[in-house]
Coordinates of C-alpha atoms and ligand atoms in Angstrom, one line a residue:
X181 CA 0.0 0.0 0.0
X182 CA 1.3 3.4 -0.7
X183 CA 0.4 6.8 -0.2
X184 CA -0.9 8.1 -3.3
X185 CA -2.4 12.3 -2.4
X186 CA -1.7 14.7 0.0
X187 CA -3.9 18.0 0.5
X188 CA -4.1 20.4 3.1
X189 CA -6.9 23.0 3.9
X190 CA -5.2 25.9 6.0
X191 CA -8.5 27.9 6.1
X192 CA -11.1 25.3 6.9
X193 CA -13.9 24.8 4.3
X194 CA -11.4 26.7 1.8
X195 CA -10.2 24.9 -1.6
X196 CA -7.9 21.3 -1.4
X197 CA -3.7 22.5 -2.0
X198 CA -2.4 19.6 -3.1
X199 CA 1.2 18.4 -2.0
X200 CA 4.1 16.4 -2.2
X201 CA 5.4 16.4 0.9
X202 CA 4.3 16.9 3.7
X203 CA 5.6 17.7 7.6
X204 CA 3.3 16.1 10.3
X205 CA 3.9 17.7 13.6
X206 CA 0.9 17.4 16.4
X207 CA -1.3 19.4 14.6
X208 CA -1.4 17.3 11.6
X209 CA 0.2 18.5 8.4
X210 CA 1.8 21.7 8.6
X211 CA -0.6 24.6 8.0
X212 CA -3.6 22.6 7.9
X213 CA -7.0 24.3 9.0
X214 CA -5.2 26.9 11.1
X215 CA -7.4 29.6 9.5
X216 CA -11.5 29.9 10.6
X217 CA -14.1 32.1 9.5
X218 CA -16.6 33.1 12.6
X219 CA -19.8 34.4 12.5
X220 CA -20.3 37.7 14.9
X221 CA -21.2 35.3 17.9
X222 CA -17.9 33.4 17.0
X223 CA -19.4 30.4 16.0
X224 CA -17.5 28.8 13.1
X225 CA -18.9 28.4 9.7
X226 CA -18.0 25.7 7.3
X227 CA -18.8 23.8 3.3
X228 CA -21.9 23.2 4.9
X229 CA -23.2 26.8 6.3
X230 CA -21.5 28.2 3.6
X231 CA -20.7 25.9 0.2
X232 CA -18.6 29.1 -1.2
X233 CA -16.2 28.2 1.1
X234 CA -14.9 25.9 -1.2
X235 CA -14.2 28.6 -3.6
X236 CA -11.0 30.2 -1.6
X237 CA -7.7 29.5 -1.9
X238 CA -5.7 29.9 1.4
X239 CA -1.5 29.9 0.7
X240 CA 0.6 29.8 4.0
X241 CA 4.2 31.6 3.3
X242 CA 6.7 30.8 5.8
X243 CA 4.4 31.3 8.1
X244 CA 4.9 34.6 8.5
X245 CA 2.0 35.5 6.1
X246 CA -1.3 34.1 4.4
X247 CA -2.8 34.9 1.1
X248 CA -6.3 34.5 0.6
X249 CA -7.8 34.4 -3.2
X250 CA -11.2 33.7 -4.4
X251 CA -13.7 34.8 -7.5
X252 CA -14.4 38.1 -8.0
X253 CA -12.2 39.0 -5.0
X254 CA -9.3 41.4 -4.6
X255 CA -6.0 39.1 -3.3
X256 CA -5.8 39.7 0.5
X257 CA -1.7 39.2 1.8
X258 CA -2.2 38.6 6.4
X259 CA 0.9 39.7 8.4
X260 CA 0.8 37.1 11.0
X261 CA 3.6 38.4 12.7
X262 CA 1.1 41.6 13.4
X263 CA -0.9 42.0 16.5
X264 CA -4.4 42.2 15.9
X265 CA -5.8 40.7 19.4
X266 CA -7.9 37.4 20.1
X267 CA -11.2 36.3 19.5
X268 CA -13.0 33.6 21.1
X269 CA -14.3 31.2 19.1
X270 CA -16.4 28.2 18.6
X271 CA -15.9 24.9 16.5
X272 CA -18.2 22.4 17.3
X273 CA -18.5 22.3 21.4
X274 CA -14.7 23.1 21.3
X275 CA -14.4 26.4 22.9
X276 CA -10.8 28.1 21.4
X277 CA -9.0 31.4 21.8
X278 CA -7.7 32.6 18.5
X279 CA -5.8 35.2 17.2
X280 CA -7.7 37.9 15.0
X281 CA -6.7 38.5 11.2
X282 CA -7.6 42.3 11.9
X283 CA -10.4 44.2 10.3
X284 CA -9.2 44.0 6.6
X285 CA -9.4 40.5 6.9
X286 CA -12.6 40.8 8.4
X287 CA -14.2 42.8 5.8
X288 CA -12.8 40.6 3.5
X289 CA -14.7 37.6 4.4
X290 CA -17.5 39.6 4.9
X291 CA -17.9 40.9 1.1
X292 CA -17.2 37.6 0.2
X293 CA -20.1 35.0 1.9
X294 CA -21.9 38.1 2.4
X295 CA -22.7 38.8 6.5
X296 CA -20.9 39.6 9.4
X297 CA -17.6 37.3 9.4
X298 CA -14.4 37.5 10.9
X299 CA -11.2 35.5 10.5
X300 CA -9.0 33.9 12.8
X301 CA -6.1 32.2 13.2
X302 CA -4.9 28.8 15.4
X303 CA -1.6 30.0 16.7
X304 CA 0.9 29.2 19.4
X305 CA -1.4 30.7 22.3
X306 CA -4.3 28.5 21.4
X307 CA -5.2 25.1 22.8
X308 CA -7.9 22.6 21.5
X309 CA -7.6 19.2 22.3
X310 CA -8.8 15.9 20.8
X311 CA -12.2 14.7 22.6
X312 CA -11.0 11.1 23.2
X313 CA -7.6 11.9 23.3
X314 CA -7.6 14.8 25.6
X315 CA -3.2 14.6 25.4
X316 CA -3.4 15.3 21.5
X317 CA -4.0 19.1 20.2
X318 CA -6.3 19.6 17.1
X319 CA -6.7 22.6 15.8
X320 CA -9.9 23.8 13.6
X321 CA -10.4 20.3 11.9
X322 CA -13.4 19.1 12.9
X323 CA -12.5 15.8 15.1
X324 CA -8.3 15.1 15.1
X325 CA -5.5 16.5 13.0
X326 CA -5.3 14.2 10.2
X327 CA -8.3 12.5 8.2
X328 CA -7.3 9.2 6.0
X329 CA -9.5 7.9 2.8
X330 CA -8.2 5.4 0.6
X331 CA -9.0 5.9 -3.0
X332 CA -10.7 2.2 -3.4
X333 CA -13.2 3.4 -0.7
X334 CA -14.3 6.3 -3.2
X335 CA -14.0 4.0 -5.9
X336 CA -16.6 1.5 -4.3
X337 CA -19.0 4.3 -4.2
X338 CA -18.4 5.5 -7.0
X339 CA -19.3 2.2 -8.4
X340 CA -22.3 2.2 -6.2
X341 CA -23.6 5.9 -7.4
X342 CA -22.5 5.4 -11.4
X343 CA -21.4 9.1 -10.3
X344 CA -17.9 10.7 -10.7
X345 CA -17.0 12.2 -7.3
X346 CA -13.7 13.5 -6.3
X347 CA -11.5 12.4 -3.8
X348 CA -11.4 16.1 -2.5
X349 CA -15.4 16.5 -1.6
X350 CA -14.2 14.2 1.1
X351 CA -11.3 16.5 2.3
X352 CA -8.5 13.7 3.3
X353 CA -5.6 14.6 4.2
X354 CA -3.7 11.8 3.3
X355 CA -5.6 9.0 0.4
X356 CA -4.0 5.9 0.2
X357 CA -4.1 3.3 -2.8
X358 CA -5.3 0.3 -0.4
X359 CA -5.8 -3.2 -0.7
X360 CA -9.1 -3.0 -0.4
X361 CA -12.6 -0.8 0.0
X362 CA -13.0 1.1 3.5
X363 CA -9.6 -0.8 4.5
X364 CA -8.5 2.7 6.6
X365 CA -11.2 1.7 9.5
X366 CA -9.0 -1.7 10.4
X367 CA -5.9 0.5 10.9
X368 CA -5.9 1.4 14.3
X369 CA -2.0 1.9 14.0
X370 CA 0.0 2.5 10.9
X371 CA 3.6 4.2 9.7
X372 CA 3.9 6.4 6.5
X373 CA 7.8 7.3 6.3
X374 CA 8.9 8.8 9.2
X375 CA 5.3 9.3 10.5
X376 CA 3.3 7.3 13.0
X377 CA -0.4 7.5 13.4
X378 CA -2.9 6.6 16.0
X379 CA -6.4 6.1 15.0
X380 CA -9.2 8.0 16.9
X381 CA -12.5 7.7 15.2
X382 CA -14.2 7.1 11.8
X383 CA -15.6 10.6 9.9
X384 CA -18.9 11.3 10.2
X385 CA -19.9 12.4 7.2
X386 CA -22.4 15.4 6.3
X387 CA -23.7 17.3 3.2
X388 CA -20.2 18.8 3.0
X389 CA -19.5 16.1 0.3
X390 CA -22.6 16.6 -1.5
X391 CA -21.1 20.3 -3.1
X392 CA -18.9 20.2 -6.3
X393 CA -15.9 21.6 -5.2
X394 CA -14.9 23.5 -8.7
X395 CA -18.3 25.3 -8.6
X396 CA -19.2 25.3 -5.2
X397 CA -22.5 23.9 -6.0
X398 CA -24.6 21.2 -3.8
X399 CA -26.1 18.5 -5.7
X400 CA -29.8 18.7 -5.9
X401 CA -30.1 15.0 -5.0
X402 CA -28.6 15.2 -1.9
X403 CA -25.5 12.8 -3.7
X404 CA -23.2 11.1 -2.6
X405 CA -24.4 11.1 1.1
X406 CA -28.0 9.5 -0.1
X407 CA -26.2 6.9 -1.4
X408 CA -23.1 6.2 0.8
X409 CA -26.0 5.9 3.8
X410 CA -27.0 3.0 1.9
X411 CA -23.4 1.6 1.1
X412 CA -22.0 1.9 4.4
X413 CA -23.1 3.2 7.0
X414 CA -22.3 2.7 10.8
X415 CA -24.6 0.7 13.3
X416 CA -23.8 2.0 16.8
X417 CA -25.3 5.8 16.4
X418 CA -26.7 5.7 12.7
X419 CA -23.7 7.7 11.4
X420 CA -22.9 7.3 8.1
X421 CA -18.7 7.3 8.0
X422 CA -15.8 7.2 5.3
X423 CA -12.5 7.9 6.1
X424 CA -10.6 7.7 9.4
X425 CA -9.1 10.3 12.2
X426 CA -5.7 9.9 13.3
X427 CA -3.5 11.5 15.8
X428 CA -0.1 12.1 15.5
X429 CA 2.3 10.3 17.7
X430 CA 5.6 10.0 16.1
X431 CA 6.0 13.3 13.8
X432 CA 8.2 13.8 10.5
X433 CA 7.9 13.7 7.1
X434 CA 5.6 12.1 4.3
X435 CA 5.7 12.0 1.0
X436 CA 3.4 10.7 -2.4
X437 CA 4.7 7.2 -3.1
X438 CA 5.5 6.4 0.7
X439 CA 5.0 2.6 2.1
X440 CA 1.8 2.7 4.5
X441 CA 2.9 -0.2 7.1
X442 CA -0.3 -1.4 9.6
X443 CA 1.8 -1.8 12.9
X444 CA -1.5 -2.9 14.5
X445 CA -4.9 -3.6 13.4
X446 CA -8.7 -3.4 14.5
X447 CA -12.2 -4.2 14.3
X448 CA -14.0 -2.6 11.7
X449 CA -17.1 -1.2 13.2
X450 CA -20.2 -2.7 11.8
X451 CA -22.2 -2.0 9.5
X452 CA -25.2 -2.8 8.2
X453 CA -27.8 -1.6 5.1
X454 CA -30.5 0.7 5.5
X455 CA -33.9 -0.6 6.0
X456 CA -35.3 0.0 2.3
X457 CA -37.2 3.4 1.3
X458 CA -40.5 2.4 2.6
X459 CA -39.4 1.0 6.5
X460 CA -37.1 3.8 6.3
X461 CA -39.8 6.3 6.4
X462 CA -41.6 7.7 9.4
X463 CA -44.4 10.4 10.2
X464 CA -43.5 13.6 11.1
X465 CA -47.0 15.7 12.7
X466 CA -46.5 19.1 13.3
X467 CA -48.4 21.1 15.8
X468 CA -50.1 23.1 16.6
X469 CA -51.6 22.6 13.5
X470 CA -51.4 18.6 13.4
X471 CA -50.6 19.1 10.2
X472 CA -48.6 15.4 8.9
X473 CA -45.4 14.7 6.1
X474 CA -43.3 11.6 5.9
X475 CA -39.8 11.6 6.2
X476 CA -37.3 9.5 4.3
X477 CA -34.4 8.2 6.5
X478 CA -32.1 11.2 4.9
X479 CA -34.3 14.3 5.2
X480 CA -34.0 17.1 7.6
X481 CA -37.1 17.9 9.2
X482 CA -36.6 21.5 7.9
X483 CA -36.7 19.9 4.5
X484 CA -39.7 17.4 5.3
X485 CA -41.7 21.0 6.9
X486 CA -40.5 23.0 3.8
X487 CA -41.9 19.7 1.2
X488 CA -45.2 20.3 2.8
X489 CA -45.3 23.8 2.7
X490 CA -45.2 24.3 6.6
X491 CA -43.4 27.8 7.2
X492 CA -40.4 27.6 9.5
X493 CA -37.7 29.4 9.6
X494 CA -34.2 28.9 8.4
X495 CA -31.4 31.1 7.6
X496 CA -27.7 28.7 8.0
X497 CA -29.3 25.7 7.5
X498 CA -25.8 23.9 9.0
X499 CA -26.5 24.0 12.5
X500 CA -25.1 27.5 13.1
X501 CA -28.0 30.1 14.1
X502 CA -30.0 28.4 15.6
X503 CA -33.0 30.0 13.5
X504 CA -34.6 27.0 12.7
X505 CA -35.1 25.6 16.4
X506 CA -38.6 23.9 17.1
X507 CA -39.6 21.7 20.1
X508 CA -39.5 17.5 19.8
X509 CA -42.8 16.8 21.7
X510 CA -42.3 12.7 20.6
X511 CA -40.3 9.9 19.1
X512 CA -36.5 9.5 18.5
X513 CA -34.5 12.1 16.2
X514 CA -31.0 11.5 15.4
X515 CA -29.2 14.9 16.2
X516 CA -26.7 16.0 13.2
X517 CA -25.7 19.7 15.1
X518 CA -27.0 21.4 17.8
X519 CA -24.2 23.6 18.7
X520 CA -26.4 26.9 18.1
X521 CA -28.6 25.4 20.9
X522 CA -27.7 25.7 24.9
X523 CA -27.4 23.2 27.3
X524 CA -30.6 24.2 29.4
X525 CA -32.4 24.6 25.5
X526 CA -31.3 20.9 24.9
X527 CA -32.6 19.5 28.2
X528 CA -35.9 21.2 27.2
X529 CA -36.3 19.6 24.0
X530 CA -35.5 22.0 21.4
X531 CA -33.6 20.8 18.5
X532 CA -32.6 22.4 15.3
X533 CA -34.7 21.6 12.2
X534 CA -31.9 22.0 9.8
X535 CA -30.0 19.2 11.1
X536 CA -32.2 16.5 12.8
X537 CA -33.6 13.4 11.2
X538 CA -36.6 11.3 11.7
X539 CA -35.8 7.9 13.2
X540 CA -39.6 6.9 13.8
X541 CA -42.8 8.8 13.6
X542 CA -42.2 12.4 15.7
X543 CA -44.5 14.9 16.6
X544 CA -42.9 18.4 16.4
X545 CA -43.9 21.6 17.9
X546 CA -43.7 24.6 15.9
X547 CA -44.6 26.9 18.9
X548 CA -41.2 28.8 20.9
Ligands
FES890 S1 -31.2 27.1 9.9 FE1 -29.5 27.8 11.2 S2 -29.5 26.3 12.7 FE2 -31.0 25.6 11.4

């Protein structure tokens, strides 16, 4: 087996850079997701809040400066070395202290996904640490430094979906040419040149992969996620997965073309198919109104409310505002996000339209 890409992603949600080589340190590849755009609460916003995202390119020089491009945009050159305060931010229940990229950068941001944004940066004075690792730092990726896909995993679903979908919708890190299909979730250690990695969890995987990442454009069919729920998708919480998280624990170099050696193997979690369309569909009512839709197994309830012609509100639809909150009166939801939601709003009931899905027949109250 060899390693066959490298990308990083130093502003997270930004466009794939491709690589050669690559330094692994704690953080994961040198430079990777290190950058965040907030929204004015300092919650972070991603592919999925904002599928534009895609569109910027993010260059790291030295690391004394960043350059941000993207469509219709004028080039915007950061001084890191400059001292533009902190900001407290948010990424996922991950509280983090960040440095600011100062008002230019701001506004910059701003103009281009069109709100109140800033941009922030993951440097020496901030600490974010792995959930199940608490002794490993991360910084802005979403669960651990450095996410592995092989490229026969997103050749099986390609298969599956007669679609062409790229490697980069899934936003490795490192893809590896593999024995075999989904072969990354039996590595629980493995060595890539210099490099030693520790496993931590599968990827749970969202609508992120569903946009096109040359036009920043969602598929309309909700593909590949419709169909990689059906592929493969895990038991234990009804997460659909592909790819796996590693921590660092021996740092150094990697490069295309490196050996991938498994010093020590696992369990694969398992899996099994999706009930089909019809047993995968439940009734969701709506009150006050007792108005009912059904919901297949991979619509929101914002989307099952919106098919029926139920008003509710939305604005992010990711999870992030929090504008689409309603009240679960019955029946089991499986929670995608509800970081816009407090603790004491959780323990109440509320959950966020946007990103909750039907797992039997709910009844949903539309009233605050
Ligand atoms: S629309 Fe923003 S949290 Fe649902």
């Amino acid at each position: 087996m060899r390693l066959e890409a490298l990308f990083n992603y130093p502003l997270k949600g930004c466009r794939a850079n491709p690589i050669q080589v690559a330094e692994l340190d704690s953080l994961g590849i040198r430079g990777d997701r290190r950058f965040m755009a907030v929204n004015h609460r300092g919650q972070f916003v991603n592919g999925k809040t904002f599928p534009k995202l895609v569109l910027v390119n993010c260059q790291v020089e030295d690391e004394q400066s960043v350059i941000f491009s993207a469509p219709n945009m004028p080039e915007l050159k950061v001084d890191l070395t400059g001292d533009d305060g902190r900001v407290d931010v948010r990424v996922w229940r991950s509280d983090v202290n960040a440095k600011s990229l100062g008002e230019k950068a701001n506004s910059w941001i701003s103009d281009f996904l069109g709100g109140d944004f800033r941009l922030c940066f993951y440097d020496q004075n901030s600490h974010r640490q792995v959930n199940s690792l608490p002794e490993y730092p991360v910084s802005f990726s979403d669960s651990a430094p450095v996410l592995v896909a092989s490229r026969q995993s997103l050749e099986a679903l390609n298969a599956y979906t007669g679609r062409v979908d790229k490697i980069e919708q899934f936003r490795p890190n490192i893809v590896i040419d593999a024995d075999s299909a989904f072969a990354e979730e039996t590595w629980q250690r493995i060595r890539i040149g210099d490099v030693e990695l520790l496993a931590v969890k599968a990827c749970a995987r969202c609508p992120v992969i569903n946009t096109d990442v040359e036009f920043a454009q969602p598929d309309p069919n909700q593909e590949p996620l419709r169909s990689l729920t059906k592929l493969h998708r895990r038991v234990s919480d009804g997460k659909v997965i592909f790819g796996q998280y590693f921590v660092v624990t021996r740092p150094g170099q990697v490069a295309r073309g490196d050996k991938i050696e498994v010093l020590q193997s696992m369990q694969a979690q398992e899996y099994q198919p999706l009930p089909d369309e019809e047993q995968g569909k439940y009734t969701i009512t709506f009150e006050p109104m007792t108005q009912s839709a059904i919901a297949a197994v991979n619509d929101t309830i914002l989307e099952v409310a919106e098919n029926a012609g139920i008003a509710l509100s939305s604005s992010c639809r990711g999870g992030s505002c929090g504008a689409c909150r309603v009240k679960l009166i019955s029946g089991d939801v499986e929670v995608g996000a509800d970081y816009a939601l407090t603790e004491q709003q959780i323990e109440q009931g509320y959950i966020l339209a946007c990103s909750c899905f039907a797992r039997s027949d709910v009844v949903i109250s539309l009233e605050d």
